Coordinates of C-alpha atoms in Angstrom, one line a residue:
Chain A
X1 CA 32.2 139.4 47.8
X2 CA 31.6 135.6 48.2
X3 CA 27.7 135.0 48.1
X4 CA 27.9 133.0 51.4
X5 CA 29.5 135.2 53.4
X6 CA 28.0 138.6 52.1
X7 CA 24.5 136.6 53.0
X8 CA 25.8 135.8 56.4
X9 CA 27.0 139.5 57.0
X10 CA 23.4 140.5 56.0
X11 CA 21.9 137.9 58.1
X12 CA 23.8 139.3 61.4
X13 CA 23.2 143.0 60.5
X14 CA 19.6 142.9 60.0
X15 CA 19.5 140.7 63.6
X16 CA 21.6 143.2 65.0
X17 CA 19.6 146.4 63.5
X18 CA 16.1 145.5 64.7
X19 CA 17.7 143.7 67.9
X20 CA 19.2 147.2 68.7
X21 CA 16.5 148.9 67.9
X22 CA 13.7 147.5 70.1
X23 CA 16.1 147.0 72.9
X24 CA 16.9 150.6 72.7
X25 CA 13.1 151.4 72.8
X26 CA 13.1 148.9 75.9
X27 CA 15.2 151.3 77.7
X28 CA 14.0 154.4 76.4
X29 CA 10.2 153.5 77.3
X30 CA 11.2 152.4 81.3
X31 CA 12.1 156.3 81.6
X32 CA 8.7 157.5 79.3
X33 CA 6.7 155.2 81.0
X34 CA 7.7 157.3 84.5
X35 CA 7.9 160.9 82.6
X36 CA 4.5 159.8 81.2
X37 CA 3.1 158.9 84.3
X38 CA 4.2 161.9 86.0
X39 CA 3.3 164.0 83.0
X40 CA -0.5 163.2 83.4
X41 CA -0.9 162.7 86.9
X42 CA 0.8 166.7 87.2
X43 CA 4.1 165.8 88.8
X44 CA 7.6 166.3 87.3
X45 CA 8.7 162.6 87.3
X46 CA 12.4 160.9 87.7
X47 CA 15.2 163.7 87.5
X48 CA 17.7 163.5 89.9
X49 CA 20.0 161.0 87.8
X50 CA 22.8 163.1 86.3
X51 CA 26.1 162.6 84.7
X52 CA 28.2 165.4 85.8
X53 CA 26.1 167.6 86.3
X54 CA 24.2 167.1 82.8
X55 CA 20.3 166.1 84.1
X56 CA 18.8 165.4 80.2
X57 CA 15.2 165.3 81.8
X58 CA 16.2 162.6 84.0
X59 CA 17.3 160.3 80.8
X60 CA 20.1 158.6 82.8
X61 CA 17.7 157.7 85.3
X62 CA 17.2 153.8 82.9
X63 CA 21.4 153.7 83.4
X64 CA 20.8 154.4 86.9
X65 CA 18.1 151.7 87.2
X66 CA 20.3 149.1 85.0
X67 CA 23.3 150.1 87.4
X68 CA 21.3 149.3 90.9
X69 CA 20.0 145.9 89.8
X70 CA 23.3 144.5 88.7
X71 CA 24.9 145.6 91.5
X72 CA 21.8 143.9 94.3
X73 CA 22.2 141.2 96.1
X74 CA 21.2 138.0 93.8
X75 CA 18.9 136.4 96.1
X76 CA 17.1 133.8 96.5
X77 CA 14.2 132.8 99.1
X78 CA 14.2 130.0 101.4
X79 CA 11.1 128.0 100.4
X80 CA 11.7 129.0 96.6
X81 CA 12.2 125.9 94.5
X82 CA 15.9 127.0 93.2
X83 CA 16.1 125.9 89.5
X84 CA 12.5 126.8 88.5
X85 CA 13.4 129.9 90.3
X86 CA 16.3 130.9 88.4
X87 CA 15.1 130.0 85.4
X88 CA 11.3 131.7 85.1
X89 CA 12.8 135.5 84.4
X90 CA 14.2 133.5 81.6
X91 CA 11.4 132.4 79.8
X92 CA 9.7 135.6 80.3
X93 CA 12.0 137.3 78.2
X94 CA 13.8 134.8 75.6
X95 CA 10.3 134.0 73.9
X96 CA 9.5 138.0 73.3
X97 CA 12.7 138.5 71.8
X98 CA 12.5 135.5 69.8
X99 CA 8.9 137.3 68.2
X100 CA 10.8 140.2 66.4
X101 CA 12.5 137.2 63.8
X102 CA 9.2 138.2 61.5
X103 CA 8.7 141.7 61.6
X104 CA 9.6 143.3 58.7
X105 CA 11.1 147.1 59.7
X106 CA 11.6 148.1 55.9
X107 CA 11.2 147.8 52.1
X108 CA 13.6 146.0 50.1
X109 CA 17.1 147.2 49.4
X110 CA 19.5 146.7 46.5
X111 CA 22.9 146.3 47.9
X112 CA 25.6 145.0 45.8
X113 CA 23.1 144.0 43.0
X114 CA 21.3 141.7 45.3
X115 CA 18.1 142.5 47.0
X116 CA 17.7 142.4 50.5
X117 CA 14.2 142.2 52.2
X118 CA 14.7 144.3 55.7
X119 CA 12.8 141.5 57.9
X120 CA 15.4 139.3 59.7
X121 CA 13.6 135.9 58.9
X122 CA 9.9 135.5 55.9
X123 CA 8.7 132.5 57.6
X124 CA 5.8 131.0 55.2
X125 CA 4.1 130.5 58.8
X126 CA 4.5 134.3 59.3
X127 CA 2.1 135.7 62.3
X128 CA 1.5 131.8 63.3
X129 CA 5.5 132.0 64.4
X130 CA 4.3 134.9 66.6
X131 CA 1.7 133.2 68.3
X132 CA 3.3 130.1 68.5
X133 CA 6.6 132.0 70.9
X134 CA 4.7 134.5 72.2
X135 CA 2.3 131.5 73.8
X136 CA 5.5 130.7 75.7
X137 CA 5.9 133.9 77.7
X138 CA 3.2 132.5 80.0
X139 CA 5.6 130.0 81.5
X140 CA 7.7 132.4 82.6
X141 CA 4.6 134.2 84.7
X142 CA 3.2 130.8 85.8
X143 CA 6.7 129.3 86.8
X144 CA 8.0 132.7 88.5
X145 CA 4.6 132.2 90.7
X146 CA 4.7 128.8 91.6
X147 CA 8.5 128.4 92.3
X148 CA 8.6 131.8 94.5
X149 CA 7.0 129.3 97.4
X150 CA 4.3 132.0 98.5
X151 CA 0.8 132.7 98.2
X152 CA 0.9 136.1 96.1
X153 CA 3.1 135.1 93.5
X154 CA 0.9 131.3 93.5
X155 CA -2.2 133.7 92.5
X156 CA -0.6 135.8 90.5
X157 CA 0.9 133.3 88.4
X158 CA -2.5 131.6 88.5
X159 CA -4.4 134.6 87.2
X160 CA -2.2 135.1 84.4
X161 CA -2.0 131.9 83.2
X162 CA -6.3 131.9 82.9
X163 CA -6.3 135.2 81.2
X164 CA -3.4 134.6 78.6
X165 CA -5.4 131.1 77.3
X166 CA -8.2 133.3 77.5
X167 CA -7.2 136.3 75.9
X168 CA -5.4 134.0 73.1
X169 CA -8.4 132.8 71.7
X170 CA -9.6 136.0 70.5
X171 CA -6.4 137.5 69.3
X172 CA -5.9 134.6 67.3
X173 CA -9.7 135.3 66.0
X174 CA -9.3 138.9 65.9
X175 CA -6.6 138.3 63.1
X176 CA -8.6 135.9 61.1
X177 CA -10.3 138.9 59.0
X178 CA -6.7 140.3 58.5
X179 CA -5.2 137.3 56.6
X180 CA -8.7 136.6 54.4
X181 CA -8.8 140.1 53.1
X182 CA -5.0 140.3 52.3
X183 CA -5.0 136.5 51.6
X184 CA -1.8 136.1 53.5
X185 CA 0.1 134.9 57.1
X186 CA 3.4 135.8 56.1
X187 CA 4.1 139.8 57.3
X188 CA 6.0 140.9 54.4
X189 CA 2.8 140.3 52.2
X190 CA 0.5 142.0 54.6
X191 CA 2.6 144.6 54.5
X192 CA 3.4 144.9 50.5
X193 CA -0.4 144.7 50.3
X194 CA -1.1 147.8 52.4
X195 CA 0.5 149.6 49.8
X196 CA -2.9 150.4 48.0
X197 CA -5.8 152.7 48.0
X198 CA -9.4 152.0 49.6
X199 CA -11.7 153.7 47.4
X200 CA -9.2 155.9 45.5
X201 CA -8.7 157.8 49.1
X202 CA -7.9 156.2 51.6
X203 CA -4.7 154.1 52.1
X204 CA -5.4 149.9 52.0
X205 CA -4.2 149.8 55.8
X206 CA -5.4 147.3 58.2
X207 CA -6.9 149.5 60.5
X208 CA -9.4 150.9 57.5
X209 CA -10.4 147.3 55.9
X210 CA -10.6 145.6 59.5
X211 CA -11.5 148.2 62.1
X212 CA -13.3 145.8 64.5
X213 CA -10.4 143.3 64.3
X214 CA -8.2 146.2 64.9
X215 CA -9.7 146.9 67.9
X216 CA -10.2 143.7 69.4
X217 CA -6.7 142.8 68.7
X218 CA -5.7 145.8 70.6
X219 CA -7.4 145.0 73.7
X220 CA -6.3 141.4 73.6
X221 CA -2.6 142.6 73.1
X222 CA -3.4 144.4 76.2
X223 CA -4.6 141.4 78.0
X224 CA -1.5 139.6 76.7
X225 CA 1.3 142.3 77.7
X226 CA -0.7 142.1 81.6
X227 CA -0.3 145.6 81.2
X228 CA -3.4 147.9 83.1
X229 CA -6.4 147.9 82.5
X230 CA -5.7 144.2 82.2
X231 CA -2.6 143.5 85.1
X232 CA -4.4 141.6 87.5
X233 CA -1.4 139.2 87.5
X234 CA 0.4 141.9 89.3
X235 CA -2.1 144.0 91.1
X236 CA -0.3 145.3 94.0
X237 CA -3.6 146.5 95.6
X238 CA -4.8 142.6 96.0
X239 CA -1.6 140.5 95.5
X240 CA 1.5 142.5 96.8
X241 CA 3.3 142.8 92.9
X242 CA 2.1 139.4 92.0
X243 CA 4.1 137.0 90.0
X244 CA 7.3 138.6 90.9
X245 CA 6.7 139.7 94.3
X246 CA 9.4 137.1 95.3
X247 CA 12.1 138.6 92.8
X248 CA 15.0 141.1 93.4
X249 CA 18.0 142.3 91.6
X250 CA 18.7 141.1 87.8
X251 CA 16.2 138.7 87.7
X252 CA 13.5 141.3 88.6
X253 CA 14.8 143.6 85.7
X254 CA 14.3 140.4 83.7
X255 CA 10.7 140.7 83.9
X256 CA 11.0 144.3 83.8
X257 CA 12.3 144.0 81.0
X258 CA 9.9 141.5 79.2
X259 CA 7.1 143.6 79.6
X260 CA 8.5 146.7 77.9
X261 CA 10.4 144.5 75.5
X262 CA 6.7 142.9 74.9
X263 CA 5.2 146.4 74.7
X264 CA 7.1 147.2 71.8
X265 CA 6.9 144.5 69.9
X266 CA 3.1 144.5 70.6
X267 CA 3.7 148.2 69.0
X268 CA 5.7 146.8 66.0
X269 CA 2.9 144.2 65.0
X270 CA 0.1 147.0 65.8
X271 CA 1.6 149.3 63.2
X272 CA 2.8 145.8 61.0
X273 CA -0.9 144.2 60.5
X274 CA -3.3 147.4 60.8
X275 CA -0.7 150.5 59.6
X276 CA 0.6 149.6 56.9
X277 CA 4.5 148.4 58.2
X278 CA 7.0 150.8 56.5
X279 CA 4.2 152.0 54.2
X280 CA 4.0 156.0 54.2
X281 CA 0.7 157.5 53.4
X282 CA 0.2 157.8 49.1
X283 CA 4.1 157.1 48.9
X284 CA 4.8 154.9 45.9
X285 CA 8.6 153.6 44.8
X286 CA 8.9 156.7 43.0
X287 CA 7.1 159.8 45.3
X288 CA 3.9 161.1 46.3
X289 CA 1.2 160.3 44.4
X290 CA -1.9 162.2 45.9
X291 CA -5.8 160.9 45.3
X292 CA -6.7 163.4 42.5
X293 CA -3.8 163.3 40.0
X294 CA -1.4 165.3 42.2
X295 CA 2.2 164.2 43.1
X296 CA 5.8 165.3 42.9
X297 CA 8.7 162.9 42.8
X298 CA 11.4 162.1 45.2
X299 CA 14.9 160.3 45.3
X300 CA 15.1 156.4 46.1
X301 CA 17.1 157.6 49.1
X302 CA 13.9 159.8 50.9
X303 CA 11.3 157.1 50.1
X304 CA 13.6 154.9 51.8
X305 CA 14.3 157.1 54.8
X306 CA 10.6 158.4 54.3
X307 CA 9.4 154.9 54.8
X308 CA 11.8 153.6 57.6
X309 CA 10.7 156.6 59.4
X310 CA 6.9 155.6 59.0
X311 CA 7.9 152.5 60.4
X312 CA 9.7 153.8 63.7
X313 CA 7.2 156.4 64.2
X314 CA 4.2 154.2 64.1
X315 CA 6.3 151.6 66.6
X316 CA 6.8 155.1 69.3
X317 CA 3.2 155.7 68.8
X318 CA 1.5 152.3 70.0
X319 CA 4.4 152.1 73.0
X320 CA 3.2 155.6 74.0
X321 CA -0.3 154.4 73.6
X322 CA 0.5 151.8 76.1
X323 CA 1.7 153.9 78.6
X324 CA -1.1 156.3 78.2
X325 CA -3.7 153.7 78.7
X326 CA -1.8 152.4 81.7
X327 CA -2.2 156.2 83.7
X328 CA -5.3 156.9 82.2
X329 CA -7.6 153.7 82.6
X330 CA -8.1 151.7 85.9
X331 CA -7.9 148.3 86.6
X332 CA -10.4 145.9 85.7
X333 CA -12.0 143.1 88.1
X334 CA -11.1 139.8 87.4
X335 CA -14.4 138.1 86.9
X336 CA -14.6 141.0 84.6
X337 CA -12.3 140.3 82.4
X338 CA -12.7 137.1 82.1
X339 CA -17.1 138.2 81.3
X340 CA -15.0 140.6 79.0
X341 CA -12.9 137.7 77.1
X342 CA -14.9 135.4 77.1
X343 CA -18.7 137.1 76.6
X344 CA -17.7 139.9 74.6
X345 CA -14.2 139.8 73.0
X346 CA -15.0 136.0 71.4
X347 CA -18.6 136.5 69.9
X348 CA -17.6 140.1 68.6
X349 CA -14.5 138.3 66.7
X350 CA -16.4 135.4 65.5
X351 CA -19.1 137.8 64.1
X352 CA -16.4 139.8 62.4
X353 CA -14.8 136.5 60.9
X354 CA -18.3 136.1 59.7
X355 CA -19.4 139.3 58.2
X356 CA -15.6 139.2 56.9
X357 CA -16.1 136.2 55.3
X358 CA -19.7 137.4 54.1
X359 CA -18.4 140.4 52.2
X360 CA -15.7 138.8 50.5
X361 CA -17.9 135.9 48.9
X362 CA -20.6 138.9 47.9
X363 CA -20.8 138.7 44.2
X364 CA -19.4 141.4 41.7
X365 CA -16.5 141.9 44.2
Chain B
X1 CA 23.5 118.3 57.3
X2 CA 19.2 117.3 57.9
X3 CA 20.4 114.0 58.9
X4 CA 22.5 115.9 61.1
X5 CA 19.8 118.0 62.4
X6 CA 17.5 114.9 62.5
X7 CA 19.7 112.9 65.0
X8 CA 20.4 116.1 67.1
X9 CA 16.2 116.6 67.4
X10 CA 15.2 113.5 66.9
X11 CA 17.8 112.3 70.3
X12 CA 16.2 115.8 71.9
X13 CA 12.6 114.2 71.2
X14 CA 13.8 110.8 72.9
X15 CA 15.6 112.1 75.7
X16 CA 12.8 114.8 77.0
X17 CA 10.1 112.2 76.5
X18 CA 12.0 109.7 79.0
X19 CA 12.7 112.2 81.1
X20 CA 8.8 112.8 81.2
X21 CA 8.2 109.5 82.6
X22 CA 11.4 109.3 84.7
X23 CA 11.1 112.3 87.1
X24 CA 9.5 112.5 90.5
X25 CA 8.8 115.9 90.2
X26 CA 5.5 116.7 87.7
X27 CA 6.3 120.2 87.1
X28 CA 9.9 119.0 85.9
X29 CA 8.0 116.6 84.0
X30 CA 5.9 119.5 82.0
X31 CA 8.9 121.4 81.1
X32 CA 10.6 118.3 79.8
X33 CA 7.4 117.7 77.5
X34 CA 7.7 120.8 76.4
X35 CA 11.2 120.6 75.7
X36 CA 10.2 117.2 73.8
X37 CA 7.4 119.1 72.0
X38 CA 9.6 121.8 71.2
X39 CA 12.1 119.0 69.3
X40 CA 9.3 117.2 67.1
X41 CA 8.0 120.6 66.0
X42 CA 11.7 120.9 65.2
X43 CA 11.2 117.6 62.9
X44 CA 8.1 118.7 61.6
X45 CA 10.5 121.9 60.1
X46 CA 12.9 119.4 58.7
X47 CA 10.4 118.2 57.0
X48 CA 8.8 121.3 55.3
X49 CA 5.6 120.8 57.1
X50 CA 5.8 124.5 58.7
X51 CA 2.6 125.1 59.4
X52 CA 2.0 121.8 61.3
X53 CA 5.4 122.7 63.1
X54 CA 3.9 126.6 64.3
X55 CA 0.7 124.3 65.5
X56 CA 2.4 122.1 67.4
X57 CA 4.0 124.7 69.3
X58 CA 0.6 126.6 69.7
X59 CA -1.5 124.1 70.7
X60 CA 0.4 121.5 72.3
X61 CA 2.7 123.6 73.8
X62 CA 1.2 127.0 74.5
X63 CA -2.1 125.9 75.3
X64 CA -2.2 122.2 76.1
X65 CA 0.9 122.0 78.8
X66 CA -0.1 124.8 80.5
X67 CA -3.3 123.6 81.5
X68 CA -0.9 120.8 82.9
X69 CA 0.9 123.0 84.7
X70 CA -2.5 125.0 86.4
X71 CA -3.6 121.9 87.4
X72 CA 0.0 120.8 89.1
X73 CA -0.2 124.5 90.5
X74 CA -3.6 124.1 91.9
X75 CA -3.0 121.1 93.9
X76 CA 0.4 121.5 94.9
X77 CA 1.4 118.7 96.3
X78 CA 4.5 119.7 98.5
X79 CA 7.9 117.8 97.4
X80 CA 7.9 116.2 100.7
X81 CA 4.8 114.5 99.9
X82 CA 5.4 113.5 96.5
X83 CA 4.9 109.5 96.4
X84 CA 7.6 107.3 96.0
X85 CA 7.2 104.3 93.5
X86 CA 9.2 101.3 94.2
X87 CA 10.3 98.6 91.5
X88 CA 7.4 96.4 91.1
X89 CA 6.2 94.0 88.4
X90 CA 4.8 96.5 86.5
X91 CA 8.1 98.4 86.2
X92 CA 9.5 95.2 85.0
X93 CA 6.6 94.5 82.4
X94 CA 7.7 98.3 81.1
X95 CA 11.4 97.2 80.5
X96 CA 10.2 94.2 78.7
X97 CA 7.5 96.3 76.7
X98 CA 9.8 99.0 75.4
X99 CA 12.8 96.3 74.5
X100 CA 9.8 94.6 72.4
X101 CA 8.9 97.9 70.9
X102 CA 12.9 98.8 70.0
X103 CA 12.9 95.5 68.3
X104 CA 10.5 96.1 66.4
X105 CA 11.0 99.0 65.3
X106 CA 14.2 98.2 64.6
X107 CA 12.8 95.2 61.9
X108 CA 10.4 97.8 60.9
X109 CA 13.2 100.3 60.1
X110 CA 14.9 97.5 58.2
X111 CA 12.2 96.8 55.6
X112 CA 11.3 100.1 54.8
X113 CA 14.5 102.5 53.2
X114 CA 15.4 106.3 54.5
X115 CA 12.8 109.1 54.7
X116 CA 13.0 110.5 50.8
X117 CA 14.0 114.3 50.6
X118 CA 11.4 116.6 52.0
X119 CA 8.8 117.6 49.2
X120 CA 8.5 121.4 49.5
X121 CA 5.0 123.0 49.0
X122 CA 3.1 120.5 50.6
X123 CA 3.5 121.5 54.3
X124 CA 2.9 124.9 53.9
X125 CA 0.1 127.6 55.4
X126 CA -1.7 127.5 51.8
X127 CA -1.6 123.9 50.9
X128 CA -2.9 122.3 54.1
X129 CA -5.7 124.7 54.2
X130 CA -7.0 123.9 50.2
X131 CA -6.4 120.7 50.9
X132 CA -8.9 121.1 54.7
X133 CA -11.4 122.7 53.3
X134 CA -12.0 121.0 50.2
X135 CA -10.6 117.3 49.9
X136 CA -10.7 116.7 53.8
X137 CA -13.9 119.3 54.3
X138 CA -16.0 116.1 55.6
X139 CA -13.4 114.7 57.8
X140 CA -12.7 118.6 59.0
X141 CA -16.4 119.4 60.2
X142 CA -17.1 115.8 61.9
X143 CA -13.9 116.8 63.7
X144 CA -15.1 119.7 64.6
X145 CA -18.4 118.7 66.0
X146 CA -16.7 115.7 67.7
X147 CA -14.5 118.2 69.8
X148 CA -17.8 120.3 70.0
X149 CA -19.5 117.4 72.1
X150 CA -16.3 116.9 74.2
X151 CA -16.6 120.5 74.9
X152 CA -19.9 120.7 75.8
X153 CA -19.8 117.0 77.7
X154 CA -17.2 118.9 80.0
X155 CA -19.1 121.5 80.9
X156 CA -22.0 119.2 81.7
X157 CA -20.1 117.0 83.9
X158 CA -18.3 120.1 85.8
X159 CA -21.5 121.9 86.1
X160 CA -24.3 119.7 88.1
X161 CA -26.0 122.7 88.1
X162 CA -26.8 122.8 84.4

C-alpha cells in the first residue's frame, strides 16, 4: 500500500476508534449515572424507554433523551445576547473532545510491517496539550452565564470561572511529581514506564510512586469537571441550574454532554498517569511474569486484548467513581472550596513537589 | 506548505488583533484576543517551539483572558450604555502611527532575508527547561521574585486591612 495513504488510513481509524469509544461511554454513563443514582439512593431508576416492547434496564432511555432534545423547540431568550448565546454550548464541548488527541488507549501494533503507536497524536508537549484545551472549557461556562441575560446563570458562570483558575493551579502542581519521577510529559512515556516493578512487587504505577499527587489530582479533576462535591456552578438549591439555567433543547444536551464527555476523559487520564494506561498487572510482551520466578506465557494476540482490556476497564472504573462520588458526598460551601483550593490543595502539592524532589536528589538512588 | 500555514496564521494573528481594538463590545473583544492568541501559538508550532506554543495557550489564554472576561462580567456595563468614541485627533495620530510602523517594518523586512527552516530540538519540553534551570537559572529566579513582589504588592493594595 502507498506509505502516504496507508498512514492517512491509520490516522482516521485511530481518531475514529478512541472518538467512538469515549462518545459511546458519553452515552452509556448519562443512563449509569441515573441507574447509579437510583441504585444507592434504593429506587429502581429510568425504565419505562422500550423498543417494542424490549425494556434492557431502561438502556434506551439515552436514545430517548437524544430523541426529545433534537426534537425541542430551539430557543432562545429575550435579553440573551444572541451570538455569545449560541456559541457557549460550543466551547464547552469542542475543547474536551479536542483532550483525547494524547491519550494513548494501547501498546504498539505491527500492521503491515510498520509499527503503529495506538494514541491518535505523541505531542512532545504531551499532558501540557491537555491543560492547555482543557483551560478552554471554562469559556464555555463563563460565556453561557453571562450571555443568558440573567442573574443565576451571571453567578453561576462567575463561580466557575474562580474555581477552575483555582483548581488549575494545583492540578498543574499535583502532576509535577508525576513527570520528575518518570522524567517525562509526553503520555506514551509515562505509560511505557509504568511497565515496571516497585520493589520486585509491586507494579511501577503512578498511583504507588505518587500517592499524594494521585489524590490531589483527583480532587482537583473533580473541581475541574464541576461535578458534586464541587458543582457550585450549578447548584440548583442556590442558583436555579446555574450556568445553563437559561438553556433548552440541543444546546442544553451540549453541556450535558461536555460534562460526561469531560468525566471520561478525566477517567482516561486517571487510569493514563497513575494506572499504568494499557499496562496489565506483571504482563510483559511475552506473558505473566509473577514476583517470585513464576509465569506462564501467552500469545501476542491476548496480551494485546489483555492490555486493551486494562485500559477500558480502568476508564469504566474512574467514570463510575464519578458517579459514585456525586450520590454519595454532598455539596461543598463555596468559601469552602475556595479555603480547600487554595489553603489546603496548593501547600499539600507544593510539599509533595518538594519531598518529590527531595527523594530523587538523595544519594545512592 | 509552512509558508502556506504561516500566511494563513500569521493573517489570523493580524486580523483578531485589529478586531481587538476595533469592536465596541469588550467581551467580543476577549474572544477575538483569544482567537489572535490561539493563531501566534499556532506560529510558535511552525516554528518547533512546542512547549512555548502549549504556554501560550495556558497562560495567556486559559488563565490571563479569563480574568478579562470576570472583570467585563462583573461590571457589566449594559450594551446600551457602552460609550461611543467619535473620530478625534488621536484617532488620526493612530492612522499615522501604524502607516509609520508598516513602513518600517516593511524596510526592516527588506534588510533582513526569510526566517531560516525551523531548527528542531530546540523548542522542545526538555531543551527549554536545561537550558532555565542552568544557563538562564539567574535570570529564572529574579523573575520569579519580581512576579513574587507583584504578587504580594497586589494583595497589599487590595487589602487596606493588611
Amino acid at each position: 500500500m502507498n506509505p502516504a495513504l496507508f498512514d492517512l488510513v491509520v490516522a482516521v481509524a485511530r481518531i475514529a476508534v478512541m472518538l467512538a469509544f469515549c462518545l459511546t461511554l458519553v452515552v452509556v454513563f448519562t443512563w449509569v449515572e441515573r441507574k447509579g443514582a437510583a441504585y444507592i439512593q434504593d429506587r429502581r431508576g429510568p425504565n419505562r424507554a422500550a423498543i417494542f416492547g424490549i425494556r434492557a434496564w431502561g438502556l434506551f432511555h439515552p436514545m430517548a433523551d437524544a430523541l426529545k432534545f433534537l426534537f425541542k423547540e430551539d430557543f432562545i431568550p429575550d435579553r440573551a445576547h444572541r451570538l455569545f448565546y449560541q456559541i457557549a454550548p460550543m466551547f464547552a464541548l469542542a475543547p474536551v473532545i479536542m483532550t483525547i488527541a494524547v491519550i494513548p488507549f494501547g501498546p504498539d501494533v505491527t500492521l503491515f510491517g510498520r509499527r503503529i503507536a495506538l494514541q491518535i497524536a505523541d505531542l512532545n508537549v504531551g499532558i501540557l496539550y491537555i491543560f492547555a484545551v482543557s483551560g478552554m472549557t471554562v469559556y464555555g461556562v463563563v460565556l453561557a452565564g453571562w450571555s443568558s441575560g440573567s442573574k443565576y446563570p451571571l453567578l453561576g458562570g462567575l463561580r466557575s470561572s474562580a474555581q477552575m483558575l483555582s483548581y488549575e493551579v494545583s492540578m498543574g502542581l499535583s502532576l509535577m511529581g508525576i513527570f520528575m519521577v518518570f522524567q517525562s510529559v509526553r503520555l506514551s512515556q509515562i505509560v511505557a514506564a509504568q511497565g515496571g516493578l516497585l520493589f520486585g512487587v509491586l507494579p511501577k504505577w503512578g498511583v504507588f510512586v505518587q500517592p499524594l499527587g494521585f489524590v490531589l489530582f483527583l480532587v482537583a479533576q473533580y473541581a475541574e469537571a464541576n461535578r458534586t462535591p464541587f458543582d457550585l456552578p450549578e447548584g440548583e438549591s442556590e442558583l436555579v441550574a446555574g450556568y445553563h439555567t437559561e438553556y433548552g433543547s440541543f444546546k442544553f444536551s451540549m453541556f450535558m454532554m461536555a460534562e460526561y464527555f469531560h468525566m471520561v476523559v478525566g477517567a482516561a487520564i486517571l487510569s493514563t498517569l497513575f494506572f499504568g494506561g494499557w499496562q496489565f498487572p506483571y504482563l510483559g510482551d511475552t506473558g505473566f511474569l509473577f514476583p517470585g520466578g513464576a509465569g506462564f506465557a501467552l500469545p501476542p494476540a491476548l496480551v494485546f486484548l489483555l492490555r486493551i482490556g486494562s485500559f477500558v476497564g480502568k476508564v469504566v472504573f474512574f467514570a463510575w467513581l464519578y458517579v459514585w462520588v456525586r450520590w454519595t458526598i454532598p455539596r461543598f460551601r463555596y468559601d469552602q472550596v475556595m479555603r480547600l483550593g487554595w489553603k489546603m490543595m496548593l501547600p499539600l502539592s507544593l510539599a509533595n513537589l518538594f519531598a518529590t524532589g527531595l527523594i530523587l536528589l538523595l544519594p545512592g538512588r | 506548505m509552512e509558508a502556506l500555514f504561516f500566511i494563513l496564521f500569521g493573517a489570523i494573528a493580524v486580523g483578531g488583533a485589529v478586531m481587538v481594538v476595533t469592536r465596541r463590545h469588550p467581551m467580543v473583544s476577549a474572544l477575538y484576543l483569544i482567537l489572535t492568541l490561539f493563531a501566534v501559538a499556532a506560529l510558535f508550532v511552525l516554528r518547533h517551539a512546542h512547549f512555548l506554543a502549549a504556554i501560550q495557550v495556558i497562560i495567556y489564554a486559559g488563565a490571563v483572558v479569563v480574568l478579562f472576561i470576570f472583570v467585563i462580567m462583573l461590571i457589566n456595563v449594559p450594551e446600551s450604555r457602552l460609550p461611543v468614541e467619535r473620530a478625534t485627533i488621536v484617532r488620526v495620530a493612530g492612522v499615522i502611527a501604524a502607516g509609520l510602523l508598516i513602513l518600517e517594518s516593511a524596510v526592516l523586512a527588506r534588510r533582513f532575508a526569510m526566517p531560516k527552516a525551523p531548527v528542531s530540538g530546540v523548542g522542545t519540553v526538555e531543551a527549554v527547561g536545561r537550558a532555565l534551570f542552568t544557563d538562564y537559572l539567574l535570570a529564572f529566579e529574579v523573575t520569579s521574585v519580581l512576579l513574587l513582589a507583584a504578587v504580594i504588592g497586589a494583595i497589599a493594595l487590595s487589602n487596606k486591612k493588611l
